[in-house]
Coordinates of C-alpha atoms in Angstrom, one line a residue:
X247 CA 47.2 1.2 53.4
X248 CA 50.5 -0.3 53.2
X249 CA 51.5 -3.8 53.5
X250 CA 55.5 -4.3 53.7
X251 CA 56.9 -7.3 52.3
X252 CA 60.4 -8.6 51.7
X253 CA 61.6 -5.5 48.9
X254 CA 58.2 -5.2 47.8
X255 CA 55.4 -2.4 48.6
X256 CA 51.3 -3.2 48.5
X257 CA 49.4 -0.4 47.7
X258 CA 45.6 -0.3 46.2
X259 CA 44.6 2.4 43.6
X260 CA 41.9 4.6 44.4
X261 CA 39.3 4.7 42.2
X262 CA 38.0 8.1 41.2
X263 CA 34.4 9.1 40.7
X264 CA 35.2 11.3 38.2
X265 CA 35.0 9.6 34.3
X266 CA 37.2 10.8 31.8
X267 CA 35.7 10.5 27.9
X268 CA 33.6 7.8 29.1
X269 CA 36.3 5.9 31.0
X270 CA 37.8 5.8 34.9
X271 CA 40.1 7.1 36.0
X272 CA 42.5 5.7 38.7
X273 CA 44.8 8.0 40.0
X274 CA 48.1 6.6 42.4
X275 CA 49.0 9.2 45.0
X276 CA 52.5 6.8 45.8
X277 CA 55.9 8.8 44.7
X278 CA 56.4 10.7 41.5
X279 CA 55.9 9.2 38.0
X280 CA 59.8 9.1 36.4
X281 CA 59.3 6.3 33.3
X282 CA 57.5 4.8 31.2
X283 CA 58.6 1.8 29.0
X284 CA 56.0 -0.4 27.2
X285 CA 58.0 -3.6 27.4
X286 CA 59.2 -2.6 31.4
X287 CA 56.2 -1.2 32.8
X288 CA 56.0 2.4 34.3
X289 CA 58.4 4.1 37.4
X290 CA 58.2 6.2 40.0
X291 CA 60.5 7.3 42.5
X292 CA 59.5 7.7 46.1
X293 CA 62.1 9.4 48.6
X294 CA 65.1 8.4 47.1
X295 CA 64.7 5.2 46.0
X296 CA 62.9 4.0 42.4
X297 CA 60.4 2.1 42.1
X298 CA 59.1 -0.5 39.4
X299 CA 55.0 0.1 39.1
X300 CA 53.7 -3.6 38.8
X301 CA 50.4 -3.2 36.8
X302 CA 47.7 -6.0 36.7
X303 CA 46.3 -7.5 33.5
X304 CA 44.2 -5.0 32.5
X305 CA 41.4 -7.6 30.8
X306 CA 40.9 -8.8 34.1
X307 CA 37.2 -7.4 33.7
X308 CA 35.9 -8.3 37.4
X309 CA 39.0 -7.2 39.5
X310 CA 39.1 -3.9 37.8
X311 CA 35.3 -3.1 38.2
X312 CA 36.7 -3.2 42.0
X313 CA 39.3 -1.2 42.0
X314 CA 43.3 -2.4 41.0
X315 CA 46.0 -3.6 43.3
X316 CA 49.6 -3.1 42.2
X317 CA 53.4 -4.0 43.5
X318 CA 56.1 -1.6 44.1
X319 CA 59.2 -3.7 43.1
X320 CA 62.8 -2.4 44.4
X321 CA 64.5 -1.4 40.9
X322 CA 68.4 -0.7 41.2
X323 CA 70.5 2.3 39.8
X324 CA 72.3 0.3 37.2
X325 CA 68.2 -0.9 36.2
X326 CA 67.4 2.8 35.8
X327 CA 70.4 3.4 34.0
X328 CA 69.7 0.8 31.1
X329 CA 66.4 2.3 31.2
X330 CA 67.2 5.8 30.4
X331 CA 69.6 4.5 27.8
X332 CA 66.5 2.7 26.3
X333 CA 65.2 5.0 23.3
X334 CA 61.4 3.1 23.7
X335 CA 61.6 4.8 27.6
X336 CA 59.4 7.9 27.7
X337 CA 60.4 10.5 30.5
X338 CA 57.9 12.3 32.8
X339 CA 59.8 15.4 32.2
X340 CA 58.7 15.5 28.4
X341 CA 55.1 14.6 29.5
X342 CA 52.2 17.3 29.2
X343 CA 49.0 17.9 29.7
X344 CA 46.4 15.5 27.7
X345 CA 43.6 16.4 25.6
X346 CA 42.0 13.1 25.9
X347 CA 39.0 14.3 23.7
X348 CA 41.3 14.3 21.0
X349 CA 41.1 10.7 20.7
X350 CA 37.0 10.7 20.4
X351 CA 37.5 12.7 16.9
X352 CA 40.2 11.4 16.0
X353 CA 42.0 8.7 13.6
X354 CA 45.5 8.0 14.1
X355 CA 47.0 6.0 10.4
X356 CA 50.9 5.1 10.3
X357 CA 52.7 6.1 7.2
X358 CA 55.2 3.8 6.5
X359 CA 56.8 2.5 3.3
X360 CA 55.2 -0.2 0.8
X361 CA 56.9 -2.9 2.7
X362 CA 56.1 -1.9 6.2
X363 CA 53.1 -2.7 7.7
X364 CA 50.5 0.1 8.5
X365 CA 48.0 0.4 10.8
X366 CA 45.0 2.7 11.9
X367 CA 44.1 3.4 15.7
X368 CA 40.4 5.0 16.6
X369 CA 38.4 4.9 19.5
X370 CA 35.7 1.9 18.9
X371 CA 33.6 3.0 21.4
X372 CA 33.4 4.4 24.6
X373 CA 35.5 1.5 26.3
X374 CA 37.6 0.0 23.6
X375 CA 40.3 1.7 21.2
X376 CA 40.8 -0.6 17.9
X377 CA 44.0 -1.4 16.3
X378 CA 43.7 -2.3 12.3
X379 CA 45.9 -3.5 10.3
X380 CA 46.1 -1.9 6.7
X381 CA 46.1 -5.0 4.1
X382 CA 46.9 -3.0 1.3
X383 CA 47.4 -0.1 -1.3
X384 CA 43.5 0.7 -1.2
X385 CA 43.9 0.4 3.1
X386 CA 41.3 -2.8 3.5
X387 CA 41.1 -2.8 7.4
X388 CA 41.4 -5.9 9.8
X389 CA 41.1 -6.0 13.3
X390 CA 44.3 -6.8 14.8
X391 CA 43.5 -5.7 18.2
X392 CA 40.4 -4.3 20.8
X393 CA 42.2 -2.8 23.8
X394 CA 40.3 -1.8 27.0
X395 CA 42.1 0.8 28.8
X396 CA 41.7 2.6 32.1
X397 CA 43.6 6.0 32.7
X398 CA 46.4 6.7 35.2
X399 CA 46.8 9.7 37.0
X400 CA 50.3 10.5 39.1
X401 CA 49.2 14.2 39.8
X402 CA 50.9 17.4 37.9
X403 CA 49.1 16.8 35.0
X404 CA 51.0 13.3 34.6
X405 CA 48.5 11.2 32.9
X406 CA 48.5 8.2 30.7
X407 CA 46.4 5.7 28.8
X408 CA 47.1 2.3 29.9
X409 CA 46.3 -0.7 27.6
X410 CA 46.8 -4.4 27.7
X411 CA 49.4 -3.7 25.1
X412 CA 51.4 -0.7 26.6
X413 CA 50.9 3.2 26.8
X414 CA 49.6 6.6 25.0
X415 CA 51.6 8.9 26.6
X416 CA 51.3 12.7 25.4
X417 CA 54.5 14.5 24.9
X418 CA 56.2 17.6 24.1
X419 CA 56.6 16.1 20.9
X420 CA 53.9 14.3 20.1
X421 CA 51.5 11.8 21.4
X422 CA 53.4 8.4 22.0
X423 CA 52.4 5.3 21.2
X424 CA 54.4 3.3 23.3
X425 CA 54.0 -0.5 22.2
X426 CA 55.5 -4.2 23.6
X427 CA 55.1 -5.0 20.0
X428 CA 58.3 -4.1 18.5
X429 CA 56.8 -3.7 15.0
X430 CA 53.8 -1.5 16.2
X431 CA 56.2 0.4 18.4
X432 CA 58.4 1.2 15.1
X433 CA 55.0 1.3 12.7
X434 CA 53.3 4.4 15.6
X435 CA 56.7 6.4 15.1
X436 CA 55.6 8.1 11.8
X437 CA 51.6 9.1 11.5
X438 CA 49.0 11.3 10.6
X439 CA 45.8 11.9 12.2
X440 CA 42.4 12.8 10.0
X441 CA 38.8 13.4 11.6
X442 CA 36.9 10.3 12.6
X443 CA 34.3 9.7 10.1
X444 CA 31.6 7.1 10.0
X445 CA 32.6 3.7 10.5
X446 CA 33.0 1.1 7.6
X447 CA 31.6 -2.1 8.0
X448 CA 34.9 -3.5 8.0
X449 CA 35.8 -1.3 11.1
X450 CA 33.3 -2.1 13.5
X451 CA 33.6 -6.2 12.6
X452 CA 35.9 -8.1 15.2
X453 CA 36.2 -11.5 14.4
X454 CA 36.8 -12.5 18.4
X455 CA 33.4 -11.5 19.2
X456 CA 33.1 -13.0 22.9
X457 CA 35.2 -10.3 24.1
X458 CA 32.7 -7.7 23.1
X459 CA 29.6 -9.9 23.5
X460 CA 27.7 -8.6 26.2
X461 CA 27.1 -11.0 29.4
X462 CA 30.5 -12.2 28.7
X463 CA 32.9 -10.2 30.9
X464 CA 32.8 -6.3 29.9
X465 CA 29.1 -5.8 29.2
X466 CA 25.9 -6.9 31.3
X467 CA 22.9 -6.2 31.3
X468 CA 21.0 -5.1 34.3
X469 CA 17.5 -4.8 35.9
X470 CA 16.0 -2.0 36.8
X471 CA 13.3 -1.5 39.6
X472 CA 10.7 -1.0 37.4
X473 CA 11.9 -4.6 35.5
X474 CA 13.2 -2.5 32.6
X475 CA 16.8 -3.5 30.9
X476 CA 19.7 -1.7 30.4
X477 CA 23.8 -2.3 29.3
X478 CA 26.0 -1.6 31.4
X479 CA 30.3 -1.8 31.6
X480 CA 31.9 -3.6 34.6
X481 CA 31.9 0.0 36.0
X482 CA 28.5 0.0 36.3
X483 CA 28.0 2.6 33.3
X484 CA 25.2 2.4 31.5
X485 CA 26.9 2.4 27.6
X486 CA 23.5 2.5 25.9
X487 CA 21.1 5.8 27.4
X488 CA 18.0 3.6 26.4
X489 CA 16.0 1.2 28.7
X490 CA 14.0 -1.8 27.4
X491 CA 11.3 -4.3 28.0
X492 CA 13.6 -6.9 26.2
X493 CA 17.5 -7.2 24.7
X494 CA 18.4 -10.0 22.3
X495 CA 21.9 -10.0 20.8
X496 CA 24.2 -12.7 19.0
X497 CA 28.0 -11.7 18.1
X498 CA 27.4 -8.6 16.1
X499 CA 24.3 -7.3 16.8
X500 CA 22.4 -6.3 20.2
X501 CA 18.6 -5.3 19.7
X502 CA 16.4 -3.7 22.5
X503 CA 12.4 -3.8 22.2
X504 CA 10.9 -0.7 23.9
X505 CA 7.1 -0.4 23.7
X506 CA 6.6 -2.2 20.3
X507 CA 9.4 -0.1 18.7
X508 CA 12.7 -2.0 17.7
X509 CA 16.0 -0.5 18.1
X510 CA 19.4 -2.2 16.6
X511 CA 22.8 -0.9 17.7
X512 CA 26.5 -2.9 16.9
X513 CA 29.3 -3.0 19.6
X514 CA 30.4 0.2 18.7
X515 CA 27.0 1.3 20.4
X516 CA 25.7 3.0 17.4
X517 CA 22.0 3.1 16.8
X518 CA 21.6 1.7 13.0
X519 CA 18.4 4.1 13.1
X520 CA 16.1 2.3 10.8
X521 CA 12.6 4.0 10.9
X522 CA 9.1 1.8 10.6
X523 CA 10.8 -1.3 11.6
X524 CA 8.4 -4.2 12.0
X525 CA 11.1 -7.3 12.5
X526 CA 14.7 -8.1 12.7
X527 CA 16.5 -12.2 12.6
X528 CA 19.7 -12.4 13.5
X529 CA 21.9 -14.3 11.5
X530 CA 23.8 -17.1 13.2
X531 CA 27.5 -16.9 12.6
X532 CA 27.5 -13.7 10.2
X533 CA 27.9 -10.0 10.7
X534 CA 24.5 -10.0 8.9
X535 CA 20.6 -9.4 10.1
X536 CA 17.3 -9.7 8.3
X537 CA 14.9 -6.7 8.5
X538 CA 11.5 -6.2 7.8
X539 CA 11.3 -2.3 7.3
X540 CA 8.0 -1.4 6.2
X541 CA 6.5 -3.8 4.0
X542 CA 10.0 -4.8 2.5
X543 CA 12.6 -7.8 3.7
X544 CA 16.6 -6.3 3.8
X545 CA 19.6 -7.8 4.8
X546 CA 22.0 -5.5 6.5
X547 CA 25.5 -5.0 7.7
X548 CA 26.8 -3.9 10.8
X549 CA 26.6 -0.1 10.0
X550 CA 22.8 -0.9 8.6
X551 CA 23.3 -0.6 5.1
X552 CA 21.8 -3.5 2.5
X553 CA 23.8 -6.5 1.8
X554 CA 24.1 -10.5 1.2
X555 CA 25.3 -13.2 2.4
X556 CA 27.9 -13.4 -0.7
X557 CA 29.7 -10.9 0.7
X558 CA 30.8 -12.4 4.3
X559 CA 31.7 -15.8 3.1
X560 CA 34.6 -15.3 0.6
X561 CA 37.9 -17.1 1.7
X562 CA 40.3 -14.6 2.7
X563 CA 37.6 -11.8 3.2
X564 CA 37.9 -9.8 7.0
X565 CA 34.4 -11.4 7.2
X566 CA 35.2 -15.0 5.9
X567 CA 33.4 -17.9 8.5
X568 CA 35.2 -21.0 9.7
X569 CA 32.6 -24.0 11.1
X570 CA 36.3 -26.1 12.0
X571 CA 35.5 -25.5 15.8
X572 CA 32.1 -27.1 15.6
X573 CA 30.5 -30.8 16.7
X574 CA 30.0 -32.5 13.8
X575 CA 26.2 -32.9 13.3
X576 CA 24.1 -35.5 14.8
X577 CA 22.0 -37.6 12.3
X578 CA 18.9 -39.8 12.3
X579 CA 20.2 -42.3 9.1
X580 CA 18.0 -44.6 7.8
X581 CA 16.7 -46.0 4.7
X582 CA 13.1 -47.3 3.6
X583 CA 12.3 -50.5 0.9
X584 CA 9.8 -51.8 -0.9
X585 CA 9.2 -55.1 -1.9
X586 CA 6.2 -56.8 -3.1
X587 CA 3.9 -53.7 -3.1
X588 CA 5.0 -53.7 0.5
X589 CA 7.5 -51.0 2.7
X590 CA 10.1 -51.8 4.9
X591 CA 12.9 -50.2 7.2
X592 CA 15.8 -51.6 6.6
X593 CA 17.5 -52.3 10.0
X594 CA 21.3 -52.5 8.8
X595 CA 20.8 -48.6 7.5
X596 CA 19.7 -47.5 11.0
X597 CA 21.2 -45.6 13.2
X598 CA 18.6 -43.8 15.8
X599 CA 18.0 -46.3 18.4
X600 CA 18.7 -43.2 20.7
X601 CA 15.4 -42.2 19.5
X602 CA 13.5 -45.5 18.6
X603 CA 14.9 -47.4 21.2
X604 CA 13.2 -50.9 20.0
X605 CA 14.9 -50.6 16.6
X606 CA 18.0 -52.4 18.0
X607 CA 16.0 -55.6 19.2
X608 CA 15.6 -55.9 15.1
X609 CA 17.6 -57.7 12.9
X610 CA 15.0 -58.0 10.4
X611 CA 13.6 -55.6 7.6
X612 CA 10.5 -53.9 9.8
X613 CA 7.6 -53.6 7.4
X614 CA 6.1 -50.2 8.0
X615 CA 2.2 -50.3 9.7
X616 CA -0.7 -50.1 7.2
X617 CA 2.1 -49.7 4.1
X618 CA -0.4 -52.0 1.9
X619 CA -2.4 -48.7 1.8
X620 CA 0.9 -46.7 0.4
X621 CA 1.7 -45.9 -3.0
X622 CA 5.2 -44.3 -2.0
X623 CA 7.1 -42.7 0.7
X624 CA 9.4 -40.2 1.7
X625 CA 12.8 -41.3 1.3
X626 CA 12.0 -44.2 -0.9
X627 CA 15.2 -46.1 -1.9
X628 CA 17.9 -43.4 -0.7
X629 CA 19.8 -42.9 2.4
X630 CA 17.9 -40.7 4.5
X631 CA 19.9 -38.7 6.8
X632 CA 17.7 -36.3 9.7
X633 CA 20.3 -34.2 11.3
X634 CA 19.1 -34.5 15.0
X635 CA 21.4 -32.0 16.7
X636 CA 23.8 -29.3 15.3
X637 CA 26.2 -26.9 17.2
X638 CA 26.5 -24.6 14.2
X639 CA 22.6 -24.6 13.7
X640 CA 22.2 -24.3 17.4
X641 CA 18.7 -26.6 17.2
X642 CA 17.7 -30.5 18.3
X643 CA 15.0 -32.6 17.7
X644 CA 12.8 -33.9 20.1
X645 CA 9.9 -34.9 19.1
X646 CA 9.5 -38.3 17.0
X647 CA 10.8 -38.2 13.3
X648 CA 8.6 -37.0 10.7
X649 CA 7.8 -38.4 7.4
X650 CA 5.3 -38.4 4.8
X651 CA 3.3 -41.2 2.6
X652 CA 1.4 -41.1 -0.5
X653 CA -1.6 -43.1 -0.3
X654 CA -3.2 -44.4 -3.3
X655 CA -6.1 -42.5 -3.4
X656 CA -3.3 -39.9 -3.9
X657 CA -3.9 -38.1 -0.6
X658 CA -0.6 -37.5 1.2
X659 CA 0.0 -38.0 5.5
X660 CA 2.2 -37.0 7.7
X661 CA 3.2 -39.5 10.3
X662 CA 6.4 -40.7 11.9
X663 CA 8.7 -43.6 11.6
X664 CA 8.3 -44.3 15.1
X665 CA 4.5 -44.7 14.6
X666 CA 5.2 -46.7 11.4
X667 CA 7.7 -49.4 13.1
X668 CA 6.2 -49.9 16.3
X669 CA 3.5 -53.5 16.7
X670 CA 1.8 -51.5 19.5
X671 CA 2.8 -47.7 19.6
X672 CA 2.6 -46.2 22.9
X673 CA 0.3 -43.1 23.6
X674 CA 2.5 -40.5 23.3
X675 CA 3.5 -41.9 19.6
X676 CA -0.2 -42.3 19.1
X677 CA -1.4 -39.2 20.1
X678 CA 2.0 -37.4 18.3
X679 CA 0.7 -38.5 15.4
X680 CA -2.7 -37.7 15.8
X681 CA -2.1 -34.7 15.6
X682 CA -0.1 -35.0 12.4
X683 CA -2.1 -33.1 9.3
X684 CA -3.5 -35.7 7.1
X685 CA -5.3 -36.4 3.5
X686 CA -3.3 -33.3 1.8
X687 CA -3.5 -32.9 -1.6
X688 CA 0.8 -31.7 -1.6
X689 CA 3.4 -32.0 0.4
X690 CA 7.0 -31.0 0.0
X691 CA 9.7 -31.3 2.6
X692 CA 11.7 -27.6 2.5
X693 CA 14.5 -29.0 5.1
X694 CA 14.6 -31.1 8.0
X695 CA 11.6 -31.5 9.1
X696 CA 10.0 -28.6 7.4
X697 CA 7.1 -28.7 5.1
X698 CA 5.2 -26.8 2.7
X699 CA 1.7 -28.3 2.9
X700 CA -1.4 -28.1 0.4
X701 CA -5.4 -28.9 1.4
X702 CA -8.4 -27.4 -0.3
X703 CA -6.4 -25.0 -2.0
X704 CA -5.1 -23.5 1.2
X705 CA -0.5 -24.2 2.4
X706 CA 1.3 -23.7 5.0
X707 CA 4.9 -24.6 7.0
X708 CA 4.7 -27.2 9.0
X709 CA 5.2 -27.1 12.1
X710 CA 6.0 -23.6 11.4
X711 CA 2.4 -22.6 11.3
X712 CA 0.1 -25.6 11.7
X713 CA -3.6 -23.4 10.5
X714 CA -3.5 -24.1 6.8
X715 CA -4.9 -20.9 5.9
X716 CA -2.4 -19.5 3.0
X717 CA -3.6 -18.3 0.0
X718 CA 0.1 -18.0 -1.6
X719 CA 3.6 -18.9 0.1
X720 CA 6.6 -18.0 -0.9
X721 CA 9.8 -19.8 0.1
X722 CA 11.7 -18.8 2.4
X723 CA 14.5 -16.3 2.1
X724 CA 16.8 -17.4 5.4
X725 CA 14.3 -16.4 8.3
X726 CA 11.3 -14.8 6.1
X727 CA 8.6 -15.8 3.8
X728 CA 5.8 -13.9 1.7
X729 CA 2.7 -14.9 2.5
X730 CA -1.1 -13.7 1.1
X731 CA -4.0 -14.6 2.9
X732 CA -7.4 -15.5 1.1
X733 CA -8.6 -12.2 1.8
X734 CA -5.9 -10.7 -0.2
X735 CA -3.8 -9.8 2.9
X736 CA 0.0 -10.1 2.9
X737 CA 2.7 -10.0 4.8
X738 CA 6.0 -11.8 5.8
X739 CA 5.9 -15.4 8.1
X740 CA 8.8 -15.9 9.8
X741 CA 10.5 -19.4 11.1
X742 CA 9.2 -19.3 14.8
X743 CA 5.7 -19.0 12.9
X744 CA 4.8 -14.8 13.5
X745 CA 3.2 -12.9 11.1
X746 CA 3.8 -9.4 9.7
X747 CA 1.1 -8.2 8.2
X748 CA 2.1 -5.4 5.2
X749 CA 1.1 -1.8 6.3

């Protein structure tokens, strides 16, 4: 199909079945290819007149899965002229035949002075090639780029990789790196290539992990007729062979649930392989996740190996977190009085009439219902501040704010300060607190709104797990808990409240 416009040509690529090393191929049947220039784009020459090859954005995830329009631009002689004269121009003629499986084995590092930059290029899996920049003498690797590519076929054993940031180009002399960065296009001129070994941690981080993050553009998941799950590229490829009942993932991490059997993969798509695995928590913001393999609790890294949180949250690390792009936290302050044997909220120190809407009708101390019968409460002469809502701890509140008293029998309740303000609370406050545990011989608040409980010689986390029924309970190590039951049975709670029991 050809649309003619005023000095410019519309043609559509055809989009191959064929897959080349995991990756289409789109092959242009228009003219003969003649140049290649990172910064100018690519040329061909149809008839006797030369044409300038304008290429989309590859990142454009959904127009590619379609298929990939292009413009033929008029070029002039004197253009092709300064473009031979250009040493970053790559001719067809020096152009040969590409072993793209080369690049599936293969690790290309730069090998440039002290004070030039260097640089490592790999294939990060079966859609991305990484570019890392070498920090230093003992070649610390960061991220600099993830570059989708597609491959371009002009016939007569004329292809090339095409990247968002210019060309791989195989030639008589070597394969090119061809580069609109001027100082990767000078750092690719001198380099050596080793096997691909196993990835470091540090090579399969990416600290812009939306581009990777799958229902965000490159990867989806998809339903199957039988309800099953797979991951699949905008191609429609699946990138993981596996099915499964379930798929959670966060930044790093993607973790399918087939048939009560857990398996964990990063976005390289390797399978971390870790046998008798009972649990997993991701960790929010940190190429970390909690494991329970057998009867023991791990923290991994990205290539499944042990590890702590120490280690990802040291300035100037590859793996170093910044919260600057959060909402500030959303907090419940208020602070609680007593006078005369007596408790009171103070109204001047509130600040959740969102939640208790009556508080702002008050603009006198509010003396808290039954408090004759307290000995003390939570938050007793300090600023309490309940954070409500957090961006970075992805939670909200929405049930009334809890809080404890000490009676002076020395029995502890749990009730709410919505329940303690109100003259005549409504039902739903009522019947919230109803609920509430009561006459515990312990109670210790472990975070917001979070508490280790004692009665009868028996704890638990509340509202974690409301049965108190524990024996022993640990605290918790991020998402996880050691527990024993009374009948000598232990295992592991974790913060949604499941249970796993030890082999």
């Amino acid at each position: 199909m050809i649309i003619k416009y005023s000095k410019k040509l519309l043609f559509v690529f055809v989009l191959l079945a064929q897959v080349c090393f995991g990756q289409k191929v789109f092959k242009i049947k228009e003219g003969q290819l003649k140049f290649i220039n990172a910064n100018e784009g690519v040329f061909i020459k149809k008839g006797n007149s030369y044409y300038h090859l304008k290429l989309p954005r590859i990142n454009d995830y959904e127009d590619l899965s379609e298929g990939v329009k292009y413009e033929l631009d008029n070029v002039t002689p004197e253009e092709i002229n300064n473009l031979k004269k250009d040493s970053a121009t790559i001719s067809a003629l020096d152009i040969i035949k590409f072993d793209f499986e080369n690049l599936e084995t293969k690790k290309v590092i730069t090998k440039n002075s002290s004070h030039q930059n260097n640089y490592q290029f790999y294939k990060y899996n079966r859609n991305f090639f990484a570019i890392d920049f070498l920090k230093d003498s003992s070649h610390k690797p960061v991220k600099k780029f993830l570059l989708n590519y597609c491959i371009l076929d002009f016939g007569n054993n004329n292809k090339i990789i095409f990247h968002n940031e210019g060309f791989i180009v195989s030639t008589k002399e070597k394969v090119k790196f061809s580069f609109k960065d001027k100082g990767l296009n000078d750092a690719f001129k001198n380099y050596e290539t080793e096997n691909l070994k196993s990835f470091t941690t540090a090579e399969v981080y990416f600290g812009n992990e939306s581009k990777l993050q799958i229902n965000n553009g490159f990867y989806k998941t998809d339903t199957l007729w039988n309800k099953k799950l797979k991951i699949k590229d905008i191609y429609n490829e699946s990138v993981i062979s596996k099915s499964f009942d379930s798929i959670a993932f966060d930044n790093f991490f993607i973790v399918g649930y087939q048939k009560g059997k857990i398996n964990l993969y990063n976005y390289a798509f390797q399978n971390l392989n870790i046998q008798n695995l009972k649990a997993v928590s991701l960790i929010k913001h940190f190429p970390l996740m909690q494991i329970i393999e057998g009867n023991s609790l791990k923290t991994i890294n990205l290539i499944g190996k042990d590890s702590k949180m120490s280690d990802y949250n040291m300035e100037g690390t590859p793996f170093s977190v910044s919260f600057s792009d959060y909402f500030d936290d959303q907090t419940a302050d208020f602070k609680i009085i007593q006078k005369n044997g007596m408790f009171f909220l103070e109204p001047y120190s509130i600040s959740i009439s969102s939640i208790v809407p009556d508080v702002r009708k008050f603009r006198k101390e509010l003396q808290l219902l039954n408090s004759n019968e307290f000995e003390t409460v939570e938050f007793l002469d300090e600023m309490a501040s309940i954070t409500t809502q957090s961006e970075i701890g992805a939670f909200s509140i929405k049930d009334p704010i809890m809080i404890y008293v000490k009676l002076k029998n020395g029995k502890f309740n749990l009730t709410t300060i919505e329940y303690l303000i109100a003259e005549n609370p409504d039902e739903r406050i009522i019947a919230f607190n109803n609920k509430l545990p009561k006459n515990l011989d312990s109670i210790k608040t472990i975070r917001d709104q979070k508490y280790l409980i004692e009665k009868d010689g028996l704890f638990t986390y509340y509202p974690i797990r409301k049965e108190i029924k524990y024996k022993k309970l640990e605290d918790f190590k991020e998402n996880f808990a050691r527990f024993e039951l009374p009948n000598g049975q232990k295992g592991w709670l974790d913060l949604k409240g499941n249970e796993y029991l030890d082999n």
